[in-house]
Short mmCIF file of C-alpha atoms in Angstrom, two decimals:
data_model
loop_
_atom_site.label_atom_id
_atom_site.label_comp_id
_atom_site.label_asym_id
_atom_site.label_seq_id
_atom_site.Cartn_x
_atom_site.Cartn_y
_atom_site.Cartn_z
CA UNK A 1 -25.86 -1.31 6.92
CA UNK A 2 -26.60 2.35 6.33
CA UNK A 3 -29.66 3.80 6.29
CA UNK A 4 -31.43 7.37 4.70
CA UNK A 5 -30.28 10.28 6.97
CA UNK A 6 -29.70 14.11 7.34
CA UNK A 7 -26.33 15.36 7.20
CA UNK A 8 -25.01 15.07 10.65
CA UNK A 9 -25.70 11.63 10.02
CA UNK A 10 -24.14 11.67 6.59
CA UNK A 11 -21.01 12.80 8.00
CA UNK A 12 -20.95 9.86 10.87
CA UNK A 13 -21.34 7.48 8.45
CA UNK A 14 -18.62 8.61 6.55
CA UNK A 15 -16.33 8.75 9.55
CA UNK A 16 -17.26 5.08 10.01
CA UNK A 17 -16.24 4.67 6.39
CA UNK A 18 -13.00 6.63 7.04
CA UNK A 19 -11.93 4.85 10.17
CA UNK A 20 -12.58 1.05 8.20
CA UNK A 21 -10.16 2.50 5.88
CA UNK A 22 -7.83 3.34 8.44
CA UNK A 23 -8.06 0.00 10.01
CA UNK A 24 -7.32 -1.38 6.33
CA UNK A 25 -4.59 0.75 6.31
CA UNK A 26 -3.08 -0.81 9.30
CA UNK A 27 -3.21 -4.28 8.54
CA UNK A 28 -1.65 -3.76 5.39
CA UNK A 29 1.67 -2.29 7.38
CA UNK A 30 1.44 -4.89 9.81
CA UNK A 31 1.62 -7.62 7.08
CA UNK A 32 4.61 -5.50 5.48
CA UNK A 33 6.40 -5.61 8.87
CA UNK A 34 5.46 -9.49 9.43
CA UNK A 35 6.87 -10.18 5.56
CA UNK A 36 9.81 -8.44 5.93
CA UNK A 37 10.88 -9.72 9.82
CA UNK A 38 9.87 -13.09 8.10
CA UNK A 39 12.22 -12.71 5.33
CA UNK A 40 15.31 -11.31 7.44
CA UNK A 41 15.04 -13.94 10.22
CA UNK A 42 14.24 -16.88 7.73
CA UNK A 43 11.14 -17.01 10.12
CA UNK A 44 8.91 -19.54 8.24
CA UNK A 45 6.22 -20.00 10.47
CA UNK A 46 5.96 -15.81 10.41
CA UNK A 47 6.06 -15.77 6.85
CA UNK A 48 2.59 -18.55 6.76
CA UNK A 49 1.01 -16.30 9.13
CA UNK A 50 1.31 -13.08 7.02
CA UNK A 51 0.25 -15.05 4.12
CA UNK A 52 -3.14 -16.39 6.49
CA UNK A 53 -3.97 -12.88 7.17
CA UNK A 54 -4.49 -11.37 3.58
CA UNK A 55 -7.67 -13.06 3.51
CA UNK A 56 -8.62 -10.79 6.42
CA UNK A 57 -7.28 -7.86 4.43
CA UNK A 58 -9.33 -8.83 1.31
CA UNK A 59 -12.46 -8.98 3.37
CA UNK A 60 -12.29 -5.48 4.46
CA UNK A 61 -11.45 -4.24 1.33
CA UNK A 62 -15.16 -5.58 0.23
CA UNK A 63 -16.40 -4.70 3.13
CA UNK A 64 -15.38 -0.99 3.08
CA UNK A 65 -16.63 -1.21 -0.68
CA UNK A 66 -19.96 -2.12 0.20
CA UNK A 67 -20.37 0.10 2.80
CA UNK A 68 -19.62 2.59 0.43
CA UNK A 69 -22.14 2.04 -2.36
CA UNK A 70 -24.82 1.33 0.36
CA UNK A 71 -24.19 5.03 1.17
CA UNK A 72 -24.18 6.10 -2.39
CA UNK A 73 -27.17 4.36 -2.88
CA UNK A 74 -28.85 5.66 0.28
CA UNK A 75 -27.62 9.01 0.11
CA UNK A 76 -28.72 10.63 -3.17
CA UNK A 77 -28.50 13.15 -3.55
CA UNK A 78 -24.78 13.98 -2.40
CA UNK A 79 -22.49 17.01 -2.72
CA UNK A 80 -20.08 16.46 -5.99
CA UNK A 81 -17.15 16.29 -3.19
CA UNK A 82 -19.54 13.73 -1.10
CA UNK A 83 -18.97 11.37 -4.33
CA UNK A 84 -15.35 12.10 -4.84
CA UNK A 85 -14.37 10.96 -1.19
CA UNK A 86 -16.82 8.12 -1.62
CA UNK A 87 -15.07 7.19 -4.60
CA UNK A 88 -11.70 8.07 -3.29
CA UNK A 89 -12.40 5.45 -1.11
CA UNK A 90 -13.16 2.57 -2.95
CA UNK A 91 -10.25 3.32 -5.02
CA UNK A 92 -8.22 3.69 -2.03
CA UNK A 93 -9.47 0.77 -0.23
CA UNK A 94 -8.42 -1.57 -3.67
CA UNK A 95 -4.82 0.07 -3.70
CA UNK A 96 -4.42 -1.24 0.01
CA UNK A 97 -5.50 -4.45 -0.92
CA UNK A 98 -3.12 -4.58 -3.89
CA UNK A 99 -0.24 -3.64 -1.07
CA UNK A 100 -1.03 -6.63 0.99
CA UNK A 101 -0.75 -8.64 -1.85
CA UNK A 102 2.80 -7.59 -2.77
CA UNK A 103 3.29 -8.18 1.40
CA UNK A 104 1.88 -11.68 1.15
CA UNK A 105 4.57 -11.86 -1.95
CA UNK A 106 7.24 -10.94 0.02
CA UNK A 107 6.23 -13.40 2.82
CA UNK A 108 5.82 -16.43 0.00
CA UNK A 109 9.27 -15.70 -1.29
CA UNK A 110 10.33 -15.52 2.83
CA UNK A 111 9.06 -19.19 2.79
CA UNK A 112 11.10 -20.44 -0.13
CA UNK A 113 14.35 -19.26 1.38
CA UNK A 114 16.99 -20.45 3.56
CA UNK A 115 20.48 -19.79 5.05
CA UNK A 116 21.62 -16.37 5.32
CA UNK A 117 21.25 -13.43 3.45
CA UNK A 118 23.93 -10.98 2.25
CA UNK A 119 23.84 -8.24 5.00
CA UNK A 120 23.89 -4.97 3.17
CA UNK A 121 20.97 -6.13 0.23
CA UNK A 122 18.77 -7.21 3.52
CA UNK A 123 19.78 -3.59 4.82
CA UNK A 124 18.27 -2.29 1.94
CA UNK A 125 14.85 -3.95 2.31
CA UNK A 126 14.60 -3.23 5.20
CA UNK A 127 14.97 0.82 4.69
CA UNK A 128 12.97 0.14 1.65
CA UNK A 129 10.27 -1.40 4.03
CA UNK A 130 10.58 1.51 6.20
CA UNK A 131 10.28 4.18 3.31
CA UNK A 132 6.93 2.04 1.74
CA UNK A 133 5.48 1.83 5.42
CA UNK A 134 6.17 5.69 6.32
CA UNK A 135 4.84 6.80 2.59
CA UNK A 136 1.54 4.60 3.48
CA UNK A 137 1.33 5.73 7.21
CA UNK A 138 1.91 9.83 6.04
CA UNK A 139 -0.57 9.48 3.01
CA UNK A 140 -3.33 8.23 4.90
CA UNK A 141 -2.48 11.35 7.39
CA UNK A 142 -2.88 12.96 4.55
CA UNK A 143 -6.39 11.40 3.58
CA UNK A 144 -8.00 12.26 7.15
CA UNK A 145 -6.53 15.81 7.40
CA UNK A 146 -7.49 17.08 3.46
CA UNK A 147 -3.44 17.88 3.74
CA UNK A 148 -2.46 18.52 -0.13
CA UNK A 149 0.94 19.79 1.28
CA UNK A 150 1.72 16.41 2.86
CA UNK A 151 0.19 14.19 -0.01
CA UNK A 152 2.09 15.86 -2.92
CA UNK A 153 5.27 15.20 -0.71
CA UNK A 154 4.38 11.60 0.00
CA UNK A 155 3.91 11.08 -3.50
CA UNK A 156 7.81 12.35 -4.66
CA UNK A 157 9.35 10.86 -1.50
CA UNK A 158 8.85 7.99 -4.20
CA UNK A 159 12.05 8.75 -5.50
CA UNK A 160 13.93 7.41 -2.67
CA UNK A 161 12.55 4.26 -2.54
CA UNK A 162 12.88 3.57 -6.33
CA UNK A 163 16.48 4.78 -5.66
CA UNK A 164 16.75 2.14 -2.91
CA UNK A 165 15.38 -0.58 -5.34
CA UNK A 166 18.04 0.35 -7.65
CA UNK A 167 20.63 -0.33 -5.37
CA UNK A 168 19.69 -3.61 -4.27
CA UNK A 169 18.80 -4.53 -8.25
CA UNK A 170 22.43 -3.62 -9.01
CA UNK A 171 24.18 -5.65 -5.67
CA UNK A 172 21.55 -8.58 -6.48
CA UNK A 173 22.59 -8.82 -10.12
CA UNK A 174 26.73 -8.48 -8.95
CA UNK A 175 26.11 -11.25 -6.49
CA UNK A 176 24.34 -13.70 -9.37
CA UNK A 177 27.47 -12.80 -11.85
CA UNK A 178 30.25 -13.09 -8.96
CA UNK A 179 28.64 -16.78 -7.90
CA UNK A 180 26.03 -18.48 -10.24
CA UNK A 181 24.71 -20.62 -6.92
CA UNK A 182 23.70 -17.20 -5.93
CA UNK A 183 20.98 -17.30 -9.15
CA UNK A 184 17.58 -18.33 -6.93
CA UNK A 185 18.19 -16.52 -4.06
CA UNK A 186 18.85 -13.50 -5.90
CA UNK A 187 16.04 -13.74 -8.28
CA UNK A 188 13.36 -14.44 -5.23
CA UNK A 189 15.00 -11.51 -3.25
CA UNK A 190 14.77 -9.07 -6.52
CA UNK A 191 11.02 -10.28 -6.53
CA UNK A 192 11.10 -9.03 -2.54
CA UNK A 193 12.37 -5.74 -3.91
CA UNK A 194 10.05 -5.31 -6.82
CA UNK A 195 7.10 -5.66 -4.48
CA UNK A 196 8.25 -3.00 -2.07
CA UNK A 197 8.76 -0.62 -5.16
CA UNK A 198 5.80 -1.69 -6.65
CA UNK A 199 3.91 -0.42 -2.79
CA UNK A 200 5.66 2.61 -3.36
CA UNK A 201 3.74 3.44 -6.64
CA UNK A 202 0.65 2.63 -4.89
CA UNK A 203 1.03 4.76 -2.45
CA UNK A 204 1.45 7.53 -4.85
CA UNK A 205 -1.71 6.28 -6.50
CA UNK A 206 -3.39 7.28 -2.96
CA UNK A 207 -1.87 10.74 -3.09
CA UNK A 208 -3.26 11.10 -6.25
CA UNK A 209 -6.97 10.32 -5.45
CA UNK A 210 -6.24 12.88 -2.16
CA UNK A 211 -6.00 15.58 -4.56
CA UNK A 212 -8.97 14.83 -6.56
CA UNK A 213 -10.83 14.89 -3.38
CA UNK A 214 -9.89 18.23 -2.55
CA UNK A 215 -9.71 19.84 -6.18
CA UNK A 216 -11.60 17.65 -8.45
CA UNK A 217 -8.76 17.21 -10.48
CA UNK A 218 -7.06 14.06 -10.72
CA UNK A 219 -3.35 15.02 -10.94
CA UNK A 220 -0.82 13.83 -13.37
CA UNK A 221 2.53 15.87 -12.32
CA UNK A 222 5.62 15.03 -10.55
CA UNK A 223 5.76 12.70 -8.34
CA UNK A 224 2.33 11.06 -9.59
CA UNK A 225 1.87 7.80 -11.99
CA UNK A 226 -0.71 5.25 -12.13
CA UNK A 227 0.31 1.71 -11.49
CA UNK A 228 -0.35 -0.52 -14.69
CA UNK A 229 -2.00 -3.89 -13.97
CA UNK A 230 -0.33 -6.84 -12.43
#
């Protein structure tokens, strides 16, 4: 726990906060790695171990949360941009925890498969995997270093993977029309693809609460948009 201090102290504490995020961070690319390996080598032992570990990711999401309002609490009064990283944060820490869910997704739907998968749609999640986990790794980069620069381009390299997600929706939907035994597979491996977009958005979401860190502001222009509720 935290406790009352001057603000050398202030500022370890909220490197202690920073680096829990970080380690959040982590996890949550790790379990979209394990999903996706799961999912491409029909690995179903993989795919039950990915699914084990959210419960370590939602602990540290509530951990990092009430780490934070201990410091809020023990801290007042704090410079306005003391609260908006605080808050950044907690909002931050919840969109991570929302991306391990859609991992754990992917890793469910991993477990309910079998036989082969079409090469090139597989392709596709993969790069899309790629794209979601390079996003996530360059906006928390972006978090530690106060780099607007790097966050607003995070947030439109968004583009691509919606673009990738549009490809595979398009092959998915060809394959279920060409051969109706194709139906399940498809529709579980469109869920796989939604998820991955889905991370995308998040990730933007992050950007976002970058920029209100640095400006106050909380952003609303290209590249930006909140993710409605699941």
């Amino acid at each position: 726990m935290f406790t009352r201090s001057n603000r050398p102290q202030l500022d370890s504490q909220l490197n202690i906060l920073e680096n829990s995020l970080l380690d959040l961070s982590s996890m949550v690319e790790k379990a979209v790695n394990g999903s996706l390996e799961a999912l491409k080598r029909r690995n179903h032992s993989l795919a039950r171990q990915v699914i084990a570990a959210d419960t370590a990711i939602n602990a540290r999401r509530y951990e990092i949360e009430t780490d934070a309002l201990y410091l809020l609490a023990l801290q007042q009064p704090l410079v306005s941009r003391d609260l908006r990283y605080i808050a950044a944060v907690m909002n931050i820490a919840g969109e991570l925890e929302r991306m391990g869910d859609y991992a754990k997704g992917i890793a469910r739907i991993s477990d309910k498969l079998s036989g082969e998968l079409p090469l090139g749609i597989m392709l596709h999640l993969e790069q899309m995997g790629q794209q979601s986990n390079k996003m996530l790794h360059d906006a928390m980069s972006a978090f530690i270093d106060r780099d607007l620069v790097l966050a607003d381009r995070v947030a439109n390299e968004d583009d691509r993977l919606d673009e990738l997600y549009n490809t595979v929706y398009k092959e998915l939907l060809a394959l279920m029309f060409a051969d109706n035994t194709q139906v399940d597979p498809a529709t579980l491996l469109l869920w796989a693809a939604h998820n991955l977009e889905r991370l995308g958005d998040r990730v933007t979401n992050v950007c976002e609460r970058i920029r209100f860190v640095e400006t106050g502001v909380l952003s609303d222009g290209p590249g930006f948009h909140d993710v409605p509720a699941d």
